[in-house]
Short mmCIF file of N, CA, C and O in Angstrom, two decimals:
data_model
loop_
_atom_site.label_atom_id
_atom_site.label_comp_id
_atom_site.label_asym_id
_atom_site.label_seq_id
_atom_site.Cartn_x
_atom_site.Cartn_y
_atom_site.Cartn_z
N UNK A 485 52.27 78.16 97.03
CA UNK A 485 52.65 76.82 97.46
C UNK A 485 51.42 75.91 97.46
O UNK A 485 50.32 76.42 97.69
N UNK A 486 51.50 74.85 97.26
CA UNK A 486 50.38 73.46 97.16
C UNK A 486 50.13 73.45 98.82
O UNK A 486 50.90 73.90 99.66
N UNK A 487 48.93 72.84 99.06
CA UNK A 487 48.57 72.15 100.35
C UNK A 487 49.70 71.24 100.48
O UNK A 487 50.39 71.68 101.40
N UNK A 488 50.14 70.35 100.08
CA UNK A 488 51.40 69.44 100.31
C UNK A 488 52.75 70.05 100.22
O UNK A 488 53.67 69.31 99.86
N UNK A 489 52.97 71.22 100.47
CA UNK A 489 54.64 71.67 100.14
C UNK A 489 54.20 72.24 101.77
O UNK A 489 55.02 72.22 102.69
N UNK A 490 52.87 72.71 101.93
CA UNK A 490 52.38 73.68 103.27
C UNK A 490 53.06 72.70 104.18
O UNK A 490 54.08 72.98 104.81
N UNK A 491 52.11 70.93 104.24
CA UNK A 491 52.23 70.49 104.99
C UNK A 491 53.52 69.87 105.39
O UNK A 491 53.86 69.63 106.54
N UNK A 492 54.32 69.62 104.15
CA UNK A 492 55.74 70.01 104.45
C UNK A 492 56.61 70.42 104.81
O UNK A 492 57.68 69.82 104.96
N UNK A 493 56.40 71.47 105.03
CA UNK A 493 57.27 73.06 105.66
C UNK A 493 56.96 72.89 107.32
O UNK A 493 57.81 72.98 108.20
N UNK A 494 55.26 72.57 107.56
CA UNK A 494 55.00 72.48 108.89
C UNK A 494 55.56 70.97 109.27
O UNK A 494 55.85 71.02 110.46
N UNK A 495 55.78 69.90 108.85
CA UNK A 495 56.35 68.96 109.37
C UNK A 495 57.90 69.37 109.72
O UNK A 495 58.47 69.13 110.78
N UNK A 496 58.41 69.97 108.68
CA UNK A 496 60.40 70.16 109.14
C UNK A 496 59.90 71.12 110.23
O UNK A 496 60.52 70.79 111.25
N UNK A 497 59.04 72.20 110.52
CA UNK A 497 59.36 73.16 111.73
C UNK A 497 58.82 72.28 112.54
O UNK A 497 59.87 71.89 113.06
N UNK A 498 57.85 71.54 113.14
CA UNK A 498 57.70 70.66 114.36
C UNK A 498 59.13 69.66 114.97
O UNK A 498 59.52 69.47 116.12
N UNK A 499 59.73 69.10 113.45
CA UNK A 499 60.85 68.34 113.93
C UNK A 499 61.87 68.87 114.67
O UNK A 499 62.78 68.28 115.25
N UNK A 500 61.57 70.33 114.59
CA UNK A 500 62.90 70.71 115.33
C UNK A 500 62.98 71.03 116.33
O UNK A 500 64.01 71.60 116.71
N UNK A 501 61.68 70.75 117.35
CA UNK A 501 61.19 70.74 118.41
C UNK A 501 61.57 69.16 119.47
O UNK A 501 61.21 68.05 119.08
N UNK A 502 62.37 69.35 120.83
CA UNK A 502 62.26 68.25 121.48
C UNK A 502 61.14 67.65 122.47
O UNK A 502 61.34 66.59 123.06
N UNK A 503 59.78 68.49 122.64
CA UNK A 503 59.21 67.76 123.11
C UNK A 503 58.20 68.37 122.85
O UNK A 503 58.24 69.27 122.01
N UNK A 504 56.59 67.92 123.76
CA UNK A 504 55.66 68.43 123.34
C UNK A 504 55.08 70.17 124.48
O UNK A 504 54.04 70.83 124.40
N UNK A 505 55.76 70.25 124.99
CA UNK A 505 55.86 71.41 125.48
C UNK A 505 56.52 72.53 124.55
O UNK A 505 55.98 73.63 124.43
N UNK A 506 57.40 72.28 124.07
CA UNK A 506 58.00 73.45 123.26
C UNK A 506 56.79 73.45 121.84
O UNK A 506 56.30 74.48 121.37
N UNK A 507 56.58 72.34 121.45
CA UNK A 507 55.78 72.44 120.56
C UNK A 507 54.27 73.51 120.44
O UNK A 507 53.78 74.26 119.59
N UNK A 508 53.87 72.93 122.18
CA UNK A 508 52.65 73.66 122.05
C UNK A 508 52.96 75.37 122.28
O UNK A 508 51.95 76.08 122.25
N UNK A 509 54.38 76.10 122.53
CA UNK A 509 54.29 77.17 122.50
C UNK A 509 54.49 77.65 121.29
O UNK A 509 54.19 78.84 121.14
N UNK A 510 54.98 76.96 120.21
CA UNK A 510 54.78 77.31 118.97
C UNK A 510 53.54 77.65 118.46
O UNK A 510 53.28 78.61 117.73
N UNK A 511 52.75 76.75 118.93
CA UNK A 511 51.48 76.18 118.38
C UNK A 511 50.86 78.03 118.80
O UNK A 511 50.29 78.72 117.95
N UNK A 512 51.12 78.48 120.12
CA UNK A 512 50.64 79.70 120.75
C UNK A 512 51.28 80.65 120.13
O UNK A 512 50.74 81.71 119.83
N UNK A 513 52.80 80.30 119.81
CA UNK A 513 53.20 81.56 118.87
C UNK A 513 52.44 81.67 117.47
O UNK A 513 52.38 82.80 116.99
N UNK A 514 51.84 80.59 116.74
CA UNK A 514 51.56 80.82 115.51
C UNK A 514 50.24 81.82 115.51
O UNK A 514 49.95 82.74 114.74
N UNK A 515 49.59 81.33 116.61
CA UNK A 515 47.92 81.92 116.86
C UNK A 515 47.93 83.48 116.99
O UNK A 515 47.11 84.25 116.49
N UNK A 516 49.00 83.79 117.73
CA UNK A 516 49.63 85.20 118.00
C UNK A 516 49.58 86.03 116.70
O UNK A 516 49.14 87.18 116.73
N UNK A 517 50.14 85.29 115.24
CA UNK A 517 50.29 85.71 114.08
C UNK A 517 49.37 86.33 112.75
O UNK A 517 49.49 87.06 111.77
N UNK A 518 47.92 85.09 113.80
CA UNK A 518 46.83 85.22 112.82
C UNK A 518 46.25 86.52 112.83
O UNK A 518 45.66 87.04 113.78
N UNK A 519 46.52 87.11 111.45
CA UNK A 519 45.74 88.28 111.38
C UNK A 519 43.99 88.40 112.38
O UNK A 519 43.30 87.42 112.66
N UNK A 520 43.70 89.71 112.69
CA UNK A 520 42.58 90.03 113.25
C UNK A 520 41.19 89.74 112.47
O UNK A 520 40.86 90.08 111.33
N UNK A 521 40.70 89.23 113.13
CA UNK A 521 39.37 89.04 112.08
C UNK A 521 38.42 90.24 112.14
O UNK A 521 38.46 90.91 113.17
N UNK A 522 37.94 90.46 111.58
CA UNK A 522 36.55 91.77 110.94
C UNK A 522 35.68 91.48 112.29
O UNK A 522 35.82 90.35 112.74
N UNK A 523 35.07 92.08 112.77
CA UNK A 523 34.42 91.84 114.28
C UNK A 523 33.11 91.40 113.41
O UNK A 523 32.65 90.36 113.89
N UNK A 524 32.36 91.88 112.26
CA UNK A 524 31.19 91.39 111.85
C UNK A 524 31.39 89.97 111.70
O UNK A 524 30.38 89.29 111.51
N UNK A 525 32.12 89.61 111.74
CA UNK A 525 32.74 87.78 111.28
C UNK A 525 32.71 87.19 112.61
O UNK A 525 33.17 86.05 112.70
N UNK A 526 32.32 87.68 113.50
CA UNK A 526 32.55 86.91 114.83
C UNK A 526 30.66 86.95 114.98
O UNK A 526 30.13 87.75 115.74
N UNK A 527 30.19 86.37 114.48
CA UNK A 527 28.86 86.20 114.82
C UNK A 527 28.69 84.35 114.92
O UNK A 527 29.49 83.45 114.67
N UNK A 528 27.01 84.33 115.50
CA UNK A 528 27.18 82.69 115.81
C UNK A 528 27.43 82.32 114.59
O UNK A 528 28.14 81.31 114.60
N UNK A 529 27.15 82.70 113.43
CA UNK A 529 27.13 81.76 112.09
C UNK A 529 28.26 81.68 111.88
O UNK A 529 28.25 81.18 110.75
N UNK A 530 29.39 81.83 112.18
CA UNK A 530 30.19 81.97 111.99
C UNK A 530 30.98 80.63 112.88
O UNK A 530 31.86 79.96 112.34
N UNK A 531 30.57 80.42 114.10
CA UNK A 531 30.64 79.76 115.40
C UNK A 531 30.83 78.26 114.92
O UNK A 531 29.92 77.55 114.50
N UNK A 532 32.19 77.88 115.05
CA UNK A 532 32.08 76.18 114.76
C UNK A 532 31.71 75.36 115.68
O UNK A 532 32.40 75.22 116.70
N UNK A 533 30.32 74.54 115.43
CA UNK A 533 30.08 74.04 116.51
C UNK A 533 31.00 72.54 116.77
O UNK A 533 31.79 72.06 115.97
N UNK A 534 30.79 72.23 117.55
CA UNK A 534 31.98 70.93 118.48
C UNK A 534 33.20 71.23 118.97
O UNK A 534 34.13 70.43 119.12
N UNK A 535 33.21 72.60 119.28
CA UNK A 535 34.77 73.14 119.64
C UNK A 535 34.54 73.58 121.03
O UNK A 535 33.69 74.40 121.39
N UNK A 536 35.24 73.06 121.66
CA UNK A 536 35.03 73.25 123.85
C UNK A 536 35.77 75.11 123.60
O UNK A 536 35.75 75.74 124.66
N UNK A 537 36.10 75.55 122.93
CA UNK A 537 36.51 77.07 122.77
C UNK A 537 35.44 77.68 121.63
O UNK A 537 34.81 76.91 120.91
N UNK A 538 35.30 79.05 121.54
CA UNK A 538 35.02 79.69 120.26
C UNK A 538 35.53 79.59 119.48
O UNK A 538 36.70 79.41 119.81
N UNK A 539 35.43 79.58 118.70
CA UNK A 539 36.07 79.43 117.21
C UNK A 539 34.93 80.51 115.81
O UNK A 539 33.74 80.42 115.49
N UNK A 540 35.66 81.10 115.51
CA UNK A 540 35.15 81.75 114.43
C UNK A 540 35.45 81.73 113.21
O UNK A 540 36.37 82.49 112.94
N UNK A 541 34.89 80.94 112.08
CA UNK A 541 35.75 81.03 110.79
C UNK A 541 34.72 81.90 109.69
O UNK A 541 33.53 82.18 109.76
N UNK A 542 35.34 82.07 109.07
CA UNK A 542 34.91 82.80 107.78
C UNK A 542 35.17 82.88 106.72
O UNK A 542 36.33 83.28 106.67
N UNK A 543 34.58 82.66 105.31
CA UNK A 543 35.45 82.94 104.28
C UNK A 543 34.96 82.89 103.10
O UNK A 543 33.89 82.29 102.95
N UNK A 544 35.61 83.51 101.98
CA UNK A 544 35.21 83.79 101.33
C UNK A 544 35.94 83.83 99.85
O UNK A 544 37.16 83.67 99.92
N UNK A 545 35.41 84.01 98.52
CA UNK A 545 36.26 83.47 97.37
C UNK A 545 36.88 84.94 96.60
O UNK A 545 36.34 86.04 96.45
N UNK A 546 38.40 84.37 96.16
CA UNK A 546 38.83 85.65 96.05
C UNK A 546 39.24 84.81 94.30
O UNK A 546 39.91 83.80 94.10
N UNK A 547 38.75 85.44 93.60
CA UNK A 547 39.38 85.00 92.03
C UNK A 547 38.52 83.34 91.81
O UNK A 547 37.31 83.21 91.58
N UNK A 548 39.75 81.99 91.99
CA UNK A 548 39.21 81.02 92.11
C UNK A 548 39.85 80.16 93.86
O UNK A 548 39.65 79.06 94.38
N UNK A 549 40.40 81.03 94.14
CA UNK A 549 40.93 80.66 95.66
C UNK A 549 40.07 81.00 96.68
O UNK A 549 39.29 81.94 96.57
N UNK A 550 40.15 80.31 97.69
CA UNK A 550 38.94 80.69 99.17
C UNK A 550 40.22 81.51 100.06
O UNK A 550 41.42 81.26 100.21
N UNK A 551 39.48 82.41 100.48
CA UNK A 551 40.28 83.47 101.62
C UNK A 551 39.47 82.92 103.05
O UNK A 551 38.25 82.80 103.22
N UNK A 552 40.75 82.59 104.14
CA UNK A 552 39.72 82.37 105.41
C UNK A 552 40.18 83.31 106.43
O UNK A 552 41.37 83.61 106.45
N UNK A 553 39.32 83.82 107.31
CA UNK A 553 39.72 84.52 108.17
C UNK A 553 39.15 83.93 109.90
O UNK A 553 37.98 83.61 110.06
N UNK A 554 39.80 83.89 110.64
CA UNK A 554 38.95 82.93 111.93
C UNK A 554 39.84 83.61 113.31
O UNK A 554 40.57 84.60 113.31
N UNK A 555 39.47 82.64 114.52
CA UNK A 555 39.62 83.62 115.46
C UNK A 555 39.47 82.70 116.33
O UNK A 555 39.19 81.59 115.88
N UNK A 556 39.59 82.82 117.67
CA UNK A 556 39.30 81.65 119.24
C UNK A 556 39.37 82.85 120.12
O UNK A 556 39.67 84.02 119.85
N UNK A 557 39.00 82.23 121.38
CA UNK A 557 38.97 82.90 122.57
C UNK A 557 39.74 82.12 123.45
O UNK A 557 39.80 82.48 124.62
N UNK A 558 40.45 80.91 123.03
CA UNK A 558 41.45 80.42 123.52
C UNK A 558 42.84 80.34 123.07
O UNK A 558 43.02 79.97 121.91
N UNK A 559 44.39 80.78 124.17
CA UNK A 559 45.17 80.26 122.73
C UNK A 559 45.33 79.56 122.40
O UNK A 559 45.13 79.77 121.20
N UNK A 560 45.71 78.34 122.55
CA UNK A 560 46.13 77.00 122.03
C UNK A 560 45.03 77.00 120.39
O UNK A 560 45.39 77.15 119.22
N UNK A 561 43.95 76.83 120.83
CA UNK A 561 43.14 76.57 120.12
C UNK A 561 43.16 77.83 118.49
O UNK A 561 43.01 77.47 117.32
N UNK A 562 43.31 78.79 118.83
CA UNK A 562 43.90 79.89 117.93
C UNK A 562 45.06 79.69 117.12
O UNK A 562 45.23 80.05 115.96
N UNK A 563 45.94 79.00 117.97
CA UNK A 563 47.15 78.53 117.21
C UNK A 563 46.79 77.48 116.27
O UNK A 563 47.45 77.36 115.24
N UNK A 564 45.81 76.70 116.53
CA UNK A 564 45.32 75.15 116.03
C UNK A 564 44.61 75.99 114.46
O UNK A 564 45.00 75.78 113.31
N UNK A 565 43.70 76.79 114.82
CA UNK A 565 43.41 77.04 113.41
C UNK A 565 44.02 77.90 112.88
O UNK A 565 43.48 78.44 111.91
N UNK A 566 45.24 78.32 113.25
CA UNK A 566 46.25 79.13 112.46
C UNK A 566 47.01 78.46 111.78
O UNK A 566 47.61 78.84 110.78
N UNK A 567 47.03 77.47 112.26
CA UNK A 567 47.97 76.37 111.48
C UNK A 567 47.03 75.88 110.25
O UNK A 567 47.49 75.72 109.12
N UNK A 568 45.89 75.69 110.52
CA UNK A 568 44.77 75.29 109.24
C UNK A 568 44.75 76.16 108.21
O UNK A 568 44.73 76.01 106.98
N UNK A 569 44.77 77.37 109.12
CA UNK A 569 44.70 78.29 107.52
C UNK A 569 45.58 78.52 106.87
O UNK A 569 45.47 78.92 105.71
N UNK A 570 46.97 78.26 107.62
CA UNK A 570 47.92 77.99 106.62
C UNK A 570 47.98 77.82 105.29
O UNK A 570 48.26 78.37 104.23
N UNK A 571 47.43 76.35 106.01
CA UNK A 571 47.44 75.07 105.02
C UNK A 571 46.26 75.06 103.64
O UNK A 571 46.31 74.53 102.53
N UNK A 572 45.28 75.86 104.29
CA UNK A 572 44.52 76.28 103.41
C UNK A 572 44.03 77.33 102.88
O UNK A 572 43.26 77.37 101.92
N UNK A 573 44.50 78.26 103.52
CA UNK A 573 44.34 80.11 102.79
C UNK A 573 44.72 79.68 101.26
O UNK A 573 45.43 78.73 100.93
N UNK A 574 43.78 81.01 100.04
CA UNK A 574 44.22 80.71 99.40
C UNK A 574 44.45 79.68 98.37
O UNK A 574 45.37 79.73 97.56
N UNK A 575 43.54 78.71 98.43
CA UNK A 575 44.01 77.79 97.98
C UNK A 575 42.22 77.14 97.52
O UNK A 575 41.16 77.04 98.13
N UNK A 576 42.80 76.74 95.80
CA UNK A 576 41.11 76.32 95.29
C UNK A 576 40.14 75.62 95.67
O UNK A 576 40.23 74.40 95.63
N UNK A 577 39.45 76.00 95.94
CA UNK A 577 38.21 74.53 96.91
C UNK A 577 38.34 73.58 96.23
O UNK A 577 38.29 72.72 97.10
N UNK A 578 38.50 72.89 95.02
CA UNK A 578 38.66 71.41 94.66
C UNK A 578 39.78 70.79 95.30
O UNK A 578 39.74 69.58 95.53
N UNK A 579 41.16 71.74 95.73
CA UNK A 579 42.38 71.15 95.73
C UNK A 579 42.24 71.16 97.39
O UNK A 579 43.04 70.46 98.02
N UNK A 580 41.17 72.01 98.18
CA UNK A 580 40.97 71.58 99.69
C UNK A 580 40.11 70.38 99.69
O UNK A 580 40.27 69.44 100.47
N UNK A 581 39.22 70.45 98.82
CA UNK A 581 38.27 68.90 98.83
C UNK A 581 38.91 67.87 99.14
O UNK A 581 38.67 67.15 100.11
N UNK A 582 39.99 67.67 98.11
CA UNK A 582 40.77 66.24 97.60
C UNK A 582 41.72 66.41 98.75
O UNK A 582 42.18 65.29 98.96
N UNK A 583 42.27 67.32 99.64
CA UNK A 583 43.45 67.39 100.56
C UNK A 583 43.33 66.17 101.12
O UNK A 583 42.31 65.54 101.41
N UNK A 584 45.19 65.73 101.34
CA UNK A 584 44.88 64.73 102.45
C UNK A 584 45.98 65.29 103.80
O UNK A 584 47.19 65.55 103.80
N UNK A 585 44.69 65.34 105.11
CA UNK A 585 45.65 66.86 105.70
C UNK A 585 46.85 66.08 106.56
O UNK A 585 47.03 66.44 107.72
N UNK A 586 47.59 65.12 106.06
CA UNK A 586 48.36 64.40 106.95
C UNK A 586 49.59 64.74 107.84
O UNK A 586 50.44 64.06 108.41
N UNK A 587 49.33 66.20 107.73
CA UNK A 587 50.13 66.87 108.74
C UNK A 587 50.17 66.48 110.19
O UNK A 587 51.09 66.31 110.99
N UNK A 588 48.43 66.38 110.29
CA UNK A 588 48.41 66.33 111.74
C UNK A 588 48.80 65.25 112.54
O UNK A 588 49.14 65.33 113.73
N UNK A 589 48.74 63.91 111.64
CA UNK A 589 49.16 62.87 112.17
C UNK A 589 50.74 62.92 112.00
O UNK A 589 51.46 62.44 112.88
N UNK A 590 51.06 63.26 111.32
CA UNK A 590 52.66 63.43 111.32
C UNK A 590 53.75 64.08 112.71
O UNK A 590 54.86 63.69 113.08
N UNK A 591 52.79 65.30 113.27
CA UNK A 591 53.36 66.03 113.92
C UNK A 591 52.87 65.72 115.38
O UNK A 591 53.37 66.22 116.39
N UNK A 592 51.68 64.72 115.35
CA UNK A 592 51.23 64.02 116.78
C UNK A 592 50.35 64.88 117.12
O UNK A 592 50.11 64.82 118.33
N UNK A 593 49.56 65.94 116.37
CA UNK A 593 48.54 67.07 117.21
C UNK A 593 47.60 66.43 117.74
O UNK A 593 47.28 66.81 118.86
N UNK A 594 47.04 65.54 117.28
CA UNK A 594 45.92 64.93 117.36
C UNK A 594 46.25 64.14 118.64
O UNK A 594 45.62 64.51 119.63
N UNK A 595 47.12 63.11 118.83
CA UNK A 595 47.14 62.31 120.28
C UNK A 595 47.86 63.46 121.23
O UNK A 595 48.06 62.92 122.32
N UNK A 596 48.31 64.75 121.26
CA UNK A 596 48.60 65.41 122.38
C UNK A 596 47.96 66.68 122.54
O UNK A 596 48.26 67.66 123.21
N UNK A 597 46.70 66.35 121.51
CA UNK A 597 45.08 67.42 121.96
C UNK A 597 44.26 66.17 123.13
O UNK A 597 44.13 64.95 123.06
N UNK A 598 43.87 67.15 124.09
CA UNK A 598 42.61 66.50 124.86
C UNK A 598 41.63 65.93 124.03
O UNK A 598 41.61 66.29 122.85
N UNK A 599 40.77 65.05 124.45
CA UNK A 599 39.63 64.83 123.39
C UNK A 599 38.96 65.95 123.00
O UNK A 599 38.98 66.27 121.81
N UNK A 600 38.38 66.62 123.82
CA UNK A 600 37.21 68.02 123.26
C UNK A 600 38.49 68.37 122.44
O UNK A 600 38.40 67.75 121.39
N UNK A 601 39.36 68.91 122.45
CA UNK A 601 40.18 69.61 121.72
C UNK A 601 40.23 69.09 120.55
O UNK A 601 39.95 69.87 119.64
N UNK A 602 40.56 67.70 120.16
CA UNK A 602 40.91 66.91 119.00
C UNK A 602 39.68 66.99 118.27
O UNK A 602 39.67 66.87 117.05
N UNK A 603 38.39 67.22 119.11
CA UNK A 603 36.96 66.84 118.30
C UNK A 603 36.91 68.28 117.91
O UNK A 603 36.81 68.19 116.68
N UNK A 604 36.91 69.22 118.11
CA UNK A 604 37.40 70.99 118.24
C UNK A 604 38.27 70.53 116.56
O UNK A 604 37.71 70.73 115.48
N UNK A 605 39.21 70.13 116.64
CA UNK A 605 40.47 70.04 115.57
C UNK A 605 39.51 69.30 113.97
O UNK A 605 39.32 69.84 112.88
N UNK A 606 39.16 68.08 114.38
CA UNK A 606 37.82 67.77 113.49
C UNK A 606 36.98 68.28 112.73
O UNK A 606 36.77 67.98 111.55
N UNK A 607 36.25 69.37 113.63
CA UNK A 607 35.00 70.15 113.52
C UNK A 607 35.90 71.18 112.47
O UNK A 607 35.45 71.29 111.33
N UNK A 608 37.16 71.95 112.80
CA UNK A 608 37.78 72.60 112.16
C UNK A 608 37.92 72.31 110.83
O UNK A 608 37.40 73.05 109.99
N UNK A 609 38.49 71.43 110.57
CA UNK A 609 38.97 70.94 109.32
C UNK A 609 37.75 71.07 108.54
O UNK A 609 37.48 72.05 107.84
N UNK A 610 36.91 69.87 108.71
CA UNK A 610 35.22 69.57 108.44
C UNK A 610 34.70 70.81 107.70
O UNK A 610 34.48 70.82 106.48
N UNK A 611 34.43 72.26 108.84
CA UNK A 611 33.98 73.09 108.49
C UNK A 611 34.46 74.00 107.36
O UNK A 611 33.78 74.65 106.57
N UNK A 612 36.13 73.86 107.50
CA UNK A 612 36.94 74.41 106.04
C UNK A 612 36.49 73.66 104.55
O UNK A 612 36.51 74.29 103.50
N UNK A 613 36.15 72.50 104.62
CA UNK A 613 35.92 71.49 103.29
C UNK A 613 34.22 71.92 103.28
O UNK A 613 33.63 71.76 102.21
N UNK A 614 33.63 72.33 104.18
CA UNK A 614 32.33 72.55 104.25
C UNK A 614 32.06 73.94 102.86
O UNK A 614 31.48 73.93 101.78
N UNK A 615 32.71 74.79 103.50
CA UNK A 615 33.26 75.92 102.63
C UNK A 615 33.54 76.06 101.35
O UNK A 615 33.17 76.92 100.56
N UNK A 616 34.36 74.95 101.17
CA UNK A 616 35.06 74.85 99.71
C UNK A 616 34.25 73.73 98.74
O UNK A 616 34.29 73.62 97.52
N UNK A 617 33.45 72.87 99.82
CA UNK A 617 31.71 72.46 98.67
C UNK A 617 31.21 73.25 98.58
O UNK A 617 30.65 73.22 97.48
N UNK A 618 30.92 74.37 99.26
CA UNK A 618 29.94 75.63 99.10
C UNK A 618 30.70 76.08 97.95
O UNK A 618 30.52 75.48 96.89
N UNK A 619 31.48 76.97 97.99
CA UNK A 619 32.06 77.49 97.25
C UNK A 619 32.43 76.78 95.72
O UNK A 619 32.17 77.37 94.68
N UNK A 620 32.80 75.98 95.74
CA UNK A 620 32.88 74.75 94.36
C UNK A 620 32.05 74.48 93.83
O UNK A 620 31.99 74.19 92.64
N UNK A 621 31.08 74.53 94.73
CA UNK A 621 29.33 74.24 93.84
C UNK A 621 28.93 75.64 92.92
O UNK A 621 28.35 75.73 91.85
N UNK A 622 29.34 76.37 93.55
CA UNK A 622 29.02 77.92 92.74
C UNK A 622 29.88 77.71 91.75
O UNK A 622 29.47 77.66 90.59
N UNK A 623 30.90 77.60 91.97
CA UNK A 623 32.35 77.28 90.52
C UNK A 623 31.53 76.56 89.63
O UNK A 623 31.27 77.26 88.65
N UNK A 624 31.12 75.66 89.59
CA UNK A 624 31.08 74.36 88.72
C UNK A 624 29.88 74.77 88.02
O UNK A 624 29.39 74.04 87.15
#
């Protein structure tokens, strides 16, 4: 699937939610889902900084696609980048470069994250495109 069919799929499952309480237990069910990360992957380098939780991402190129693997010590926040990697597992670093991730504004994550959280949500994204210049620069 494209980054835009992803963010698709996650817009119809939010709609079918009536408020933002049910939402955010989704948000906790998805985090629940994310595969386990490699414990060597939980080091500081790994550590996204601007996130009021841990956050661990990682990743790496499989063919011409980036594989991510990540992690929190909070749930909410676990769910938040479970939903990212969704959107971006898999998927070629040029076509994460150019993403436009308008999911989040679609589904309201952003105005019903706390600030640290939303700047947390930022740093997330940021650090995935961080990745896929790394990685793209080796491509090219």
């Amino acid at each position: 699937m494209t980054i835009k069919e992803i963010q698709e799929e996650i817009i119809d499952e939010f709609s079918m939610f009536e408020d933002w309480m049910e939402r955010y237990e989704y948000i906790i069910e998805i985090g629940k889902s994310l595969p386990i990360i490699n414990e060597t992957f939980k080091k500081d380098e790994n550590l996204i900084v601007g996130c009021q939780s841990k956050v661990w991402l990682h990743s790496e190129i499989e063919g011409n696609n980036l594989q991510f693997t990540a992690d929190s010590d909070a749930i909410l926040t676990k769910g938040i980048v479970a939903l990212l990697l969704r959107v971006f597992n898999n998927q070629k670093p040029q076509d994460i470069l150019d993403a436009d991730l308008y999911f989040v504004d679609e589904i309201g994550l952003k105005e019903h994250l706390s600030p640290t959280r939303a700047n947390g949500l930022v740093s997330m994204i940021k650090q995935i495109k961080l990745y896929a210049l790394a990685f793209q620069s080796k491509l090219s």
